[in-house]
Coordinates of C-alpha atoms in Angstrom, one line a residue:
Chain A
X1 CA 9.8 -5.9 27.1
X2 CA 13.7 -5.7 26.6
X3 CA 15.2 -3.3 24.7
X4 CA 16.0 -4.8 21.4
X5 CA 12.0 -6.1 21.5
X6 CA 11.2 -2.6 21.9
X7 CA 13.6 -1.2 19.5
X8 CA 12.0 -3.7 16.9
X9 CA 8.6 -2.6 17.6
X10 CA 9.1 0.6 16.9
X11 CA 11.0 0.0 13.9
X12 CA 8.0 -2.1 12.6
X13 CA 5.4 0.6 13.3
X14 CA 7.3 2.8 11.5
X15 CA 7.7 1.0 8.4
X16 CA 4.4 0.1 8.4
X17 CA 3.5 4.1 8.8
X18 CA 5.6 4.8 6.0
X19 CA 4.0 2.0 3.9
X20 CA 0.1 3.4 4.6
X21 CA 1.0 6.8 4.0
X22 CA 3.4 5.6 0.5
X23 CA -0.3 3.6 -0.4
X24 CA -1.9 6.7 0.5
X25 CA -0.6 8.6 -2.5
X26 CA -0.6 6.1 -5.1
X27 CA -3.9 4.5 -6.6
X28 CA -5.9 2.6 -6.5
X29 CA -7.5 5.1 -4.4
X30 CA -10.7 4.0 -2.2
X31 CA -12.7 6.9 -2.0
X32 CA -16.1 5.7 -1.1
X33 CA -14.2 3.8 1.8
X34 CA -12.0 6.9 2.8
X35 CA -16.0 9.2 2.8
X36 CA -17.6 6.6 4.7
X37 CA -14.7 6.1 7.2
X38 CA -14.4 10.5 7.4
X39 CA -18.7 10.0 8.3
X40 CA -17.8 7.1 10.9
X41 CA -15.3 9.3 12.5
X42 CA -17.0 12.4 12.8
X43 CA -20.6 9.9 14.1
X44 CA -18.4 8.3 16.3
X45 CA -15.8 11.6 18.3
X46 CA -18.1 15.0 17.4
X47 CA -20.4 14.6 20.6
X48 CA -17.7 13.0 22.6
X49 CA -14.9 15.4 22.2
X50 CA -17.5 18.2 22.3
X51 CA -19.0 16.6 26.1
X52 CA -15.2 17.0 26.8
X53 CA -13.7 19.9 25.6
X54 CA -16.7 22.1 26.5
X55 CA -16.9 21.5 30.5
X56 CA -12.7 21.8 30.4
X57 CA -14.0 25.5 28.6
X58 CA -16.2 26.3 31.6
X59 CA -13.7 24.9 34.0
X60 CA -10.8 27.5 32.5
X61 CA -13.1 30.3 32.6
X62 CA -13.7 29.8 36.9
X63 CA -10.0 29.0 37.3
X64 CA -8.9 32.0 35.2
X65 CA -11.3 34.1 37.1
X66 CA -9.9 33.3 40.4
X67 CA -6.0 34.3 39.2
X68 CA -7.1 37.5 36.7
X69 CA -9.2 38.7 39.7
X70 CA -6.1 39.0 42.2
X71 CA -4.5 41.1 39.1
X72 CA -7.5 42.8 38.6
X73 CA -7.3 42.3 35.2
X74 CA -10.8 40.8 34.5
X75 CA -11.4 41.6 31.4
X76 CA -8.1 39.3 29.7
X77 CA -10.0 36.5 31.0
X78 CA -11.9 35.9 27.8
X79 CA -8.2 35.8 25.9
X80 CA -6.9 33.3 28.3
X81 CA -10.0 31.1 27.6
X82 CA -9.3 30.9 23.7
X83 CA -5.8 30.9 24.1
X84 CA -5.6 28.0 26.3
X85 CA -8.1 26.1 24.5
X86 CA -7.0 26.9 21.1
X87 CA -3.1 26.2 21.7
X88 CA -3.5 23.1 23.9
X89 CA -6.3 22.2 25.3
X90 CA -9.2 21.5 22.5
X91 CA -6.0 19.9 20.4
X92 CA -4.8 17.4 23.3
X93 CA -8.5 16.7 25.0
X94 CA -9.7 16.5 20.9
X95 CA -6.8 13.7 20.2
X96 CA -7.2 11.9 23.4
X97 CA -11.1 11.4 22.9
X98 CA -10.4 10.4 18.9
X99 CA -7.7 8.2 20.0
X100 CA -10.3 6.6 23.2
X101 CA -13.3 6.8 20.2
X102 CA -11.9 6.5 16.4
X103 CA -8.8 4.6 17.5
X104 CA -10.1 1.8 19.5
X105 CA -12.8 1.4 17.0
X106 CA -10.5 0.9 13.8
X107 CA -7.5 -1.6 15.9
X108 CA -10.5 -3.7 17.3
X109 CA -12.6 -3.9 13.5
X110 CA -8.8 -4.7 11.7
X111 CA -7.5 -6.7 14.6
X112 CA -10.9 -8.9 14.4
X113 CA -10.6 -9.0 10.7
X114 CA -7.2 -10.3 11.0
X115 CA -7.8 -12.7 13.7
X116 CA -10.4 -13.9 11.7
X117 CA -8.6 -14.5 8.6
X118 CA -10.5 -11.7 6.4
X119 CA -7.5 -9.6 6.0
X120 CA -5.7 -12.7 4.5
X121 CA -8.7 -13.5 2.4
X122 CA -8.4 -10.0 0.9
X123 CA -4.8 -10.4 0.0
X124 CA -5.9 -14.2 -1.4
X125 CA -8.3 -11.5 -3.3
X126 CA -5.3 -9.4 -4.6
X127 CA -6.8 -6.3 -2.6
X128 CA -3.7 -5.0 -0.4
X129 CA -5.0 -5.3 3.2
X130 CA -3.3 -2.0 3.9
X131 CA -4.4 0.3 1.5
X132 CA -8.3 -1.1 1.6
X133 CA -8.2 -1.0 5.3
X134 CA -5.6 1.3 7.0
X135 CA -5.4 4.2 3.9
X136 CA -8.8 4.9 4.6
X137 CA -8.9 4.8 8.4
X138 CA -5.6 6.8 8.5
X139 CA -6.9 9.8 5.9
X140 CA -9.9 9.7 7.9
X141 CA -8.7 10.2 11.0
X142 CA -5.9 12.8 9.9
X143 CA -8.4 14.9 8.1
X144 CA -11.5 14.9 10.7
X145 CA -9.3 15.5 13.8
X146 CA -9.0 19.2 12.9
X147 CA -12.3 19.3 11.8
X148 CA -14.0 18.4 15.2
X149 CA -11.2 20.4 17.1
X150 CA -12.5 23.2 15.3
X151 CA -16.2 22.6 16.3
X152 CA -14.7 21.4 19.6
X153 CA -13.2 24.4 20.6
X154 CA -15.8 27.0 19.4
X155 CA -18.1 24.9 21.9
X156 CA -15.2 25.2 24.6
X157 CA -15.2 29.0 24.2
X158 CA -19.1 29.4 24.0
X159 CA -19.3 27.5 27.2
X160 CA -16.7 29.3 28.7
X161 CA -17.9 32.3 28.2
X162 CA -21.4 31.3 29.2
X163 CA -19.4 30.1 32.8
X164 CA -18.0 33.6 33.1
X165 CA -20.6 36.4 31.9
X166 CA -23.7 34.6 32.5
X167 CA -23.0 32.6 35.9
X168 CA -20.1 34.6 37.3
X169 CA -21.4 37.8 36.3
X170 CA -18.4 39.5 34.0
X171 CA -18.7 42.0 32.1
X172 CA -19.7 41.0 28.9
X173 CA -18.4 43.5 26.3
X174 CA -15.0 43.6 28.2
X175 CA -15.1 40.0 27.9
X176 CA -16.1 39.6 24.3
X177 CA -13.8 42.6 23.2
X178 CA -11.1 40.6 24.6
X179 CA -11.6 37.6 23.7
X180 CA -9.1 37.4 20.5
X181 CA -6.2 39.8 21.9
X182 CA -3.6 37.8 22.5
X183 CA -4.4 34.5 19.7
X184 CA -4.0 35.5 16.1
X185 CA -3.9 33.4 12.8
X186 CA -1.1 31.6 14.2
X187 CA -2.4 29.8 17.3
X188 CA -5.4 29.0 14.5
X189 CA -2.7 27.2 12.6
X190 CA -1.1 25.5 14.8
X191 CA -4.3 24.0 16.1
X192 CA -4.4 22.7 12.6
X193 CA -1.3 21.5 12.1
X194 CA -1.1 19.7 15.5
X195 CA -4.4 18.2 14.9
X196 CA -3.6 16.8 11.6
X197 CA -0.6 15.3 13.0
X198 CA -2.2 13.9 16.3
X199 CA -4.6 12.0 14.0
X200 CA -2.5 10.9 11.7
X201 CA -0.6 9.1 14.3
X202 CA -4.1 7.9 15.9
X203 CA -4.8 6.2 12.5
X204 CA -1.5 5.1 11.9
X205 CA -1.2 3.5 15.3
X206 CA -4.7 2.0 15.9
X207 CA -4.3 0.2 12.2
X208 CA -1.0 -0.5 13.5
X209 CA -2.4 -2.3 16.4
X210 CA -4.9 -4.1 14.9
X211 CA -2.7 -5.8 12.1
X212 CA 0.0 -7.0 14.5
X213 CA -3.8 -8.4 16.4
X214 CA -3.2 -11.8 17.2
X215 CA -5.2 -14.6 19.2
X216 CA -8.9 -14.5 19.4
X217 CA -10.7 -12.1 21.3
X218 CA -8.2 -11.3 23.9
X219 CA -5.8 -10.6 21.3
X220 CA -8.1 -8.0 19.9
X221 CA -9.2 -6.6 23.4
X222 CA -5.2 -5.7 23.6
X223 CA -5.1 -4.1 20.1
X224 CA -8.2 -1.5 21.3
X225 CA -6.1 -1.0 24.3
X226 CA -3.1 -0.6 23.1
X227 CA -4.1 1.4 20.2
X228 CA -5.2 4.1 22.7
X229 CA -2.5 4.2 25.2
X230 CA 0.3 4.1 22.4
X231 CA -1.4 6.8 20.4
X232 CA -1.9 9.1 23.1
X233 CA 1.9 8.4 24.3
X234 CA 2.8 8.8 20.9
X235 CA 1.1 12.2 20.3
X236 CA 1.5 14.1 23.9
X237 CA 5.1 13.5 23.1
X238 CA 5.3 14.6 19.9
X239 CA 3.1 17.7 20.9
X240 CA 6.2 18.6 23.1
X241 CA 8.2 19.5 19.6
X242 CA 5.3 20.6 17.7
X243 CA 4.6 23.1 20.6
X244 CA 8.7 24.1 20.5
X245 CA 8.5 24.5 16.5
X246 CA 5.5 26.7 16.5
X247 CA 7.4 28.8 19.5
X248 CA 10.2 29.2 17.2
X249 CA 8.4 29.9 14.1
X250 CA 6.6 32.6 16.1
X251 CA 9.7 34.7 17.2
Chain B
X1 CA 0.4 -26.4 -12.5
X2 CA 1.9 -26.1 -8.7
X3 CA 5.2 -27.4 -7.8
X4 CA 7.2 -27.5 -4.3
X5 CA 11.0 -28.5 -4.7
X6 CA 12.5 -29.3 -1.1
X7 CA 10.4 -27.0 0.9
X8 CA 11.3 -26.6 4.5
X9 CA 9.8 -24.3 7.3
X10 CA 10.2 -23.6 10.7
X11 CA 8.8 -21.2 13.5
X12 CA 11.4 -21.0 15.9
X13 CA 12.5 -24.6 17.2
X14 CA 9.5 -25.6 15.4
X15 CA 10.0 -27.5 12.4
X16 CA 6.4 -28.0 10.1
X17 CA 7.5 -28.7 6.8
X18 CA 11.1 -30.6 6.2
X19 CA 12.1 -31.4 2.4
X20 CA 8.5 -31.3 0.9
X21 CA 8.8 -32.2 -3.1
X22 CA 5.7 -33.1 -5.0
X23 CA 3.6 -31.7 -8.3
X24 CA 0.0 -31.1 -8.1
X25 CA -1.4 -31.6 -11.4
X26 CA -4.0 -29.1 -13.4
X27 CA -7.3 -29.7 -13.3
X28 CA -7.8 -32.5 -10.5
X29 CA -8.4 -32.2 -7.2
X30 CA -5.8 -33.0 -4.9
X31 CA -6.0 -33.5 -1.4
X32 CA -3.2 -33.2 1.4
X33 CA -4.4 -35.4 4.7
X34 CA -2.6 -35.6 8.3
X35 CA -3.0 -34.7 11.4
X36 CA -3.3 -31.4 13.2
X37 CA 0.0 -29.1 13.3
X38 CA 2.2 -31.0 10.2
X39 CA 1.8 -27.7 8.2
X40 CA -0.7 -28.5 5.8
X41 CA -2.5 -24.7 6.4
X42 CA 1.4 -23.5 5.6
X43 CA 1.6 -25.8 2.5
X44 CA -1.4 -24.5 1.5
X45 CA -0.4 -20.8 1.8
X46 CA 2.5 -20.8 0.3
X47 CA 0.6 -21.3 -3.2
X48 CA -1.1 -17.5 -2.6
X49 CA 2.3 -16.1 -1.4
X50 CA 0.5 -16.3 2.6
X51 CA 3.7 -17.9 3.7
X52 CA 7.2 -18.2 2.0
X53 CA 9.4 -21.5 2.5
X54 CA 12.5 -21.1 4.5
X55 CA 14.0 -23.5 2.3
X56 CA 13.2 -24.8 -1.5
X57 CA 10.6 -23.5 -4.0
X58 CA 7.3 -23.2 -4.8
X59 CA 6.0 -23.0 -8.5
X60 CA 2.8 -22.1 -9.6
X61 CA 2.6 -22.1 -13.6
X62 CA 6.4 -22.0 -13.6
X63 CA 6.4 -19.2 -11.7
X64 CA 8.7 -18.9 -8.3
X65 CA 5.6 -17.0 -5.8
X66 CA 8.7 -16.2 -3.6
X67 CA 10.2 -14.2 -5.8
X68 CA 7.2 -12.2 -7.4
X69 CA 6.9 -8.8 -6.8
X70 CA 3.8 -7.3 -5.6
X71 CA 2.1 -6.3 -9.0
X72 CA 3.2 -9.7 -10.1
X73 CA 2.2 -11.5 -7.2
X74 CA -1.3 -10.0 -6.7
X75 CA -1.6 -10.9 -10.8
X76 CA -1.3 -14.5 -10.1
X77 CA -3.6 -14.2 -6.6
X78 CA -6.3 -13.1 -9.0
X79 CA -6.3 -16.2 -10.5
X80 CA -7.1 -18.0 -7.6
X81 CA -9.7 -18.2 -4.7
X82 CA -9.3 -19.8 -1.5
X83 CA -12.2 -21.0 1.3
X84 CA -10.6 -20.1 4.2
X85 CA -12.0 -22.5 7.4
X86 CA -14.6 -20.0 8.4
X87 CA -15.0 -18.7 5.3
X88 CA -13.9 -15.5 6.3
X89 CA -16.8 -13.8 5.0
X90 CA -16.2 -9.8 6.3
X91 CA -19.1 -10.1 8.8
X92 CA -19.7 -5.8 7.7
X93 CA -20.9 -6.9 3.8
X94 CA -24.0 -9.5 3.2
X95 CA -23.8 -12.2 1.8
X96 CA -24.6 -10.6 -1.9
X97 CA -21.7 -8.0 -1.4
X98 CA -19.4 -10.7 -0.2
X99 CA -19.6 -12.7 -3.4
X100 CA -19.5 -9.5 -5.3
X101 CA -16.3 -7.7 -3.6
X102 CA -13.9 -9.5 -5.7
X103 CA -15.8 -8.6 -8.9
X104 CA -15.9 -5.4 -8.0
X105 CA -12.8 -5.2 -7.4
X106 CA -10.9 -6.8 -10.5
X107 CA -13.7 -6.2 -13.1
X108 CA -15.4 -2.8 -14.8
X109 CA -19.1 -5.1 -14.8
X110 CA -21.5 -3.0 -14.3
X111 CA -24.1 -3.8 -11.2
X112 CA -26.8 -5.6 -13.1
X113 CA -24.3 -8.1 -14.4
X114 CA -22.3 -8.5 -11.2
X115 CA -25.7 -8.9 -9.1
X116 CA -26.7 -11.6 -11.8
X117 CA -22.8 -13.2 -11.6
X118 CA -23.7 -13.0 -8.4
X119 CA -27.0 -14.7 -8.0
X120 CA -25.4 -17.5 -10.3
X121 CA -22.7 -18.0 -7.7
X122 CA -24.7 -18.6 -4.9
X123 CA -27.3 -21.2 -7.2
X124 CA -24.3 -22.9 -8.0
X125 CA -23.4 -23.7 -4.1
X126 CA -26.9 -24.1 -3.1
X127 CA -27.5 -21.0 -1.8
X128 CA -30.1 -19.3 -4.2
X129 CA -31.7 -15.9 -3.0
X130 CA -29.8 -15.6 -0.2
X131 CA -28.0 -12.1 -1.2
X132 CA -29.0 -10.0 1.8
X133 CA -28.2 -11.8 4.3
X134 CA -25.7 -11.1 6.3
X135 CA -23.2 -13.8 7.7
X136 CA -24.2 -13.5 10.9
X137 CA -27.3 -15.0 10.2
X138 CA -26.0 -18.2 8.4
X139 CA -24.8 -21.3 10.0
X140 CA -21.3 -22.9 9.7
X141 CA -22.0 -24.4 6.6
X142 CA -24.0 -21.6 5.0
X143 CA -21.2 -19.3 5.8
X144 CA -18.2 -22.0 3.8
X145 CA -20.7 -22.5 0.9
X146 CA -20.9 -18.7 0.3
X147 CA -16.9 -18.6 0.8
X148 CA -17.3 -20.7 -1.6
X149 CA -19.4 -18.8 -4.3
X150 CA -16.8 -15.9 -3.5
X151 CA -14.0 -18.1 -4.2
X152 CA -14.9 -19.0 -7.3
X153 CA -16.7 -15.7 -8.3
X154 CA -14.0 -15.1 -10.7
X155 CA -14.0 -18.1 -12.5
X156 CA -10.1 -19.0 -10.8
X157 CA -7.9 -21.5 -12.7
X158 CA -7.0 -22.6 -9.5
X159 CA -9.2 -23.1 -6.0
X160 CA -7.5 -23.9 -2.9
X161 CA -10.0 -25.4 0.3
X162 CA -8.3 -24.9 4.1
X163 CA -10.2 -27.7 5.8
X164 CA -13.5 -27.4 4.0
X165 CA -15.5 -29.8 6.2
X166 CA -13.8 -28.8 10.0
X167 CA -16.3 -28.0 12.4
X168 CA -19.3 -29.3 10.1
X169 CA -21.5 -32.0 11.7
X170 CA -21.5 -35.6 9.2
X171 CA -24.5 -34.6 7.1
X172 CA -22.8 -30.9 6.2
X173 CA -19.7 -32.6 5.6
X174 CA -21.3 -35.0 3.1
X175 CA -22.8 -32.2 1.6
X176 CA -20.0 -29.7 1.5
X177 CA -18.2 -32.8 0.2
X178 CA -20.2 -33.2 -3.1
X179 CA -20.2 -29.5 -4.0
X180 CA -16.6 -29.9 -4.1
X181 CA -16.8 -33.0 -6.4
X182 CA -19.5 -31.3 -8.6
X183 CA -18.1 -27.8 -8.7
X184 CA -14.6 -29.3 -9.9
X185 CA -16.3 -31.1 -12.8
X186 CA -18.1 -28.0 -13.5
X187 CA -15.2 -25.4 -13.4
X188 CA -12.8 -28.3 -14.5
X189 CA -10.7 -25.9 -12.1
X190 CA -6.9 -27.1 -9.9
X191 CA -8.6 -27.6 -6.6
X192 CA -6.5 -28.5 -3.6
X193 CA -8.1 -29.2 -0.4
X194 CA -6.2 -29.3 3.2
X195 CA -8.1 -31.7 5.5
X196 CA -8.2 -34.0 8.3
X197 CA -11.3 -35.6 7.1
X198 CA -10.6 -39.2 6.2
X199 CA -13.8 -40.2 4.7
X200 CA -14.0 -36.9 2.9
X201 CA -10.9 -37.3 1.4
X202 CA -11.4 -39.9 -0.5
X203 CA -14.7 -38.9 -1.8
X204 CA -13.5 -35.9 -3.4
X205 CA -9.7 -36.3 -4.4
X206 CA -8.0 -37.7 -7.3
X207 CA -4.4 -37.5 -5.4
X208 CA -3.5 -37.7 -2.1
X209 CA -0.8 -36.8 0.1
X210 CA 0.0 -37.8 3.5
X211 CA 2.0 -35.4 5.5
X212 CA 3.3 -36.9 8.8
X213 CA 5.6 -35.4 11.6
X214 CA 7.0 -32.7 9.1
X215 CA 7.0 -34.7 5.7
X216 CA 5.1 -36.0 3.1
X217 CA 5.2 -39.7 3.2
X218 CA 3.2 -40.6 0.9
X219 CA 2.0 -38.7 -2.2
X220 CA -0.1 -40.8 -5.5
X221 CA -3.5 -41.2 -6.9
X222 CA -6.4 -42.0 -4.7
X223 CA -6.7 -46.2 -5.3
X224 CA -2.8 -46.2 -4.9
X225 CA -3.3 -44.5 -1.6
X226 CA -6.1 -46.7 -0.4
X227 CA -4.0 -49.9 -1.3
X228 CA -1.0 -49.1 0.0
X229 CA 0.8 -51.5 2.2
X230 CA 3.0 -49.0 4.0
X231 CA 2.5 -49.4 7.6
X232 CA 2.4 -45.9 8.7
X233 CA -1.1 -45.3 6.0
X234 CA -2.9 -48.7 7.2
X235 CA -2.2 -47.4 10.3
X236 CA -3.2 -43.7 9.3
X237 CA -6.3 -44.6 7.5
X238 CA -7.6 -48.1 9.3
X239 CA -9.7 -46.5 12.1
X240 CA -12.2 -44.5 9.4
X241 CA -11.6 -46.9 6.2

């Protein structure tokens, strides 16, 4: 892709971004589509993200175990669990399931619809194809990304602490006493706030995906795909700056 | 009703309209005929505001689509419906919520008179009791005659057919054919029809226009049409006539 391609890409994703999240605040509103979508989501990533984020839990805990034990210092090993998965992990392993779940799903439905023609029978229908298709997807996935990060995560620290004090035999009130020392409101926050944003760009770049769709099947088969790798891309970067900011903002 | 003044489009190096003028008149059905890739689809689309000309105008009701903003733009739209080839039927909805979603939509009807709008839309194309199906189960002509119903679930001024009969085998054709005839002396609606359905078009239109290699080479009522001596239409229309 040359350079001025690419440059014009971006530039259209963008404008289109702006334009769903403009829609987004301005009626008509859709808010049976924006509940069912919200239900779709959470169907679709709870059980996924949860199969991934809670193993990763387990994994920290026998990792961390290995490095606190040379220290000595077994008892921090339940902060270093919630730490690491409330900061980073839970957020990024969360985004990157909802992207490879929630984000494939909504490019490949819009980019079928547009292939398809139904997207331009719904303008022929003076319904914006935007606001009844993207809006929804895009509030959907920006307000149900924290949501199962936050289930997520509890199942990350519940199985990590089930890998240290029940299979590597810690000590279970030093653990538990522990376990919030070094995360306060903060790191909760920020969970939050990254979360919100790595779904909004999910849903803003799956839809984006699917509406530039174009070709039959094999043009929808590289919407799903792209609308995963782009979105992931997208969001690890930006979690770079987010990560900085919240660094800052924390002294 | 619809006017194009010296429309002229191009994708690229690809030219597929080049100085288009004509009027389509209100309340007839007019038909535009050629062959595959002269930009008949695009002709078509530029009437909803699909496609916009590079060059030249296009007026519906006096009105410039180009130029209309979107409130003013999706104002006009509503008075419209369009079959698209397929039908375009959203394959999530039956066929019930398909014919309703424009209703719904545009309209503050409550259920039990959009069902019964509805269930008169679907009589009307042949298609009674057929509400909750969805369009997977309904073959290629099924699934235009219920793009249909949807089309015209609003009672448009205006109803514009994107190859109505493509795809259809001779008897669904035929059939597809005389809806359009009896549904425009019913609604007493504009309809324009896109098609490279020789036979067809002359069963159903009133005017005709030939677009060949970019341009419309011939435009008039059907008998003129039929009769004409120019080359290129005996030439056009022997092999089916």
């Amino acid at each position: 892709m040359s350079s001025m391609r690419c440059i014009a890409t971006i530039g259209d994703a963008a404008r289109f971004t702006l334009g769903s999240a403009s829609r987004a605040l301005r009626p008509p509103f859709y808010v049976h589509e924006t509940l069912r979508q919200m239900a779709r989501v959470g169907e679709r990533c709870l059980l996924p993200v949860i199969c991934v984020v809670a193993p990763f839990g387990m994994v920290v805990a026998l990792q961390g175990l290995q490095i606190v034990r040379i220290f000595g210092v077994e008892r921090m090993l339940g902060s270093i669990l919630v730490v690491s998965l409330l900061r980073e992990l839970s957020p990024g392993l969360c985004g990157i399931m909802m992207a490879a779940q929630a984000g494939s799903t909504a490019a490949a439905e819009i980019g079928t619809m547009r292939v398809k023609e139904e997207t331009d029978a719904l303008e022929v229908m003076a319904v914006d194809p935007i606001r009844y298709l993207a809006v929804p997807r895009l509030i959907a996935l920006t307000l149900m990304c924290p949501i199962v990060n936050a289930i997520a995560c509890m199942s990350g620290i519940l199985s990590g602490s089930v890998a240290a004090v029940a299979l590597k035999g810690v000590d279970r009130g030093a653990f538990v006493a522990n376990l919030f020392s070094f995360a306060d409101a903060m790191d909760v926050w920020g969970g939050i706030v990254k979360t919100l944003v790595f779904g909004f760009i999910i849903g803003a770049v799956s839809c984006w995906c699917g509406f530039t769709a174009r070709g039959g099947a094999e043009g929808v088969g590289r919407a799903a795909n792209n609308a995963v790798v782009r979105s992931i891309i997208t969001f690890l970067g930006v979690n770079y700056f987010l990560t900085s900011a919240l660094f800052r903002i924390r002294g | 009703m619809i006017e194009y003044v010296n429309v002229s489009k191009s994708y690229g190096e690809v030219h597929v309209l080049d100085d288009v003028s004509c009027s389509i008149p209100a309340g007839r059905t007019t038909v535009f005929i050629g062959p595959s890739g002269v930009g008949k689809s695009v002709m078509m689309k530029m009437i909803v505001g699909l496609e916009r000309p590079d060059a030249g105008r296009v007026l519906v009701r006096g009105e410039e689509v180009a130029r209309l903003g979107e409130r003013a733009l999706y104002r006009l739209r509503r008075r419209m419906g369009m079959l698209f080839q397929d039908g375009a039927l959203f394959d999530s909805m039956t066929t019930g919520e398909n014919v309703a979603f424009p209703i719904r939509r545009h309209t503050r009807l409550p259920e039990r008179e959009i069902a019964r709008v509805v269930a008169e839309k679907l009589d009307l194309v042949g298609m009674p009791g057929c509400e909750g199906k969805m369009p997977s189960e309904l073959s290629g002509g099924m699934r235009k005659r219920v793009g249909l119903a949807r089309a015209i679930a609003l009672d448009p001024e205006i109803v514009l057919f994107d190859e109505p009969t493509s795809g259809l085998d001779p008897l669904t054709a035929d059939a597809i054919d005389e809806l359009i005839v009896s549904m425009q002396r019913r609604l007493g609606s504009t309809f324009v029809v896109i098609s490279h359905d020789i036979p067809g078009t002359f069963r159903i239109a009133d005017r005709i226009g030939v677009l060949f290699d970019t341009r419309l080479v011939a435009y008039g009522e059907r008998e003129e049409i039929r009769r004409s001596a120019d080359p290129l239409l005996v030439e056009f229309f022997s092999r089916t006539i």
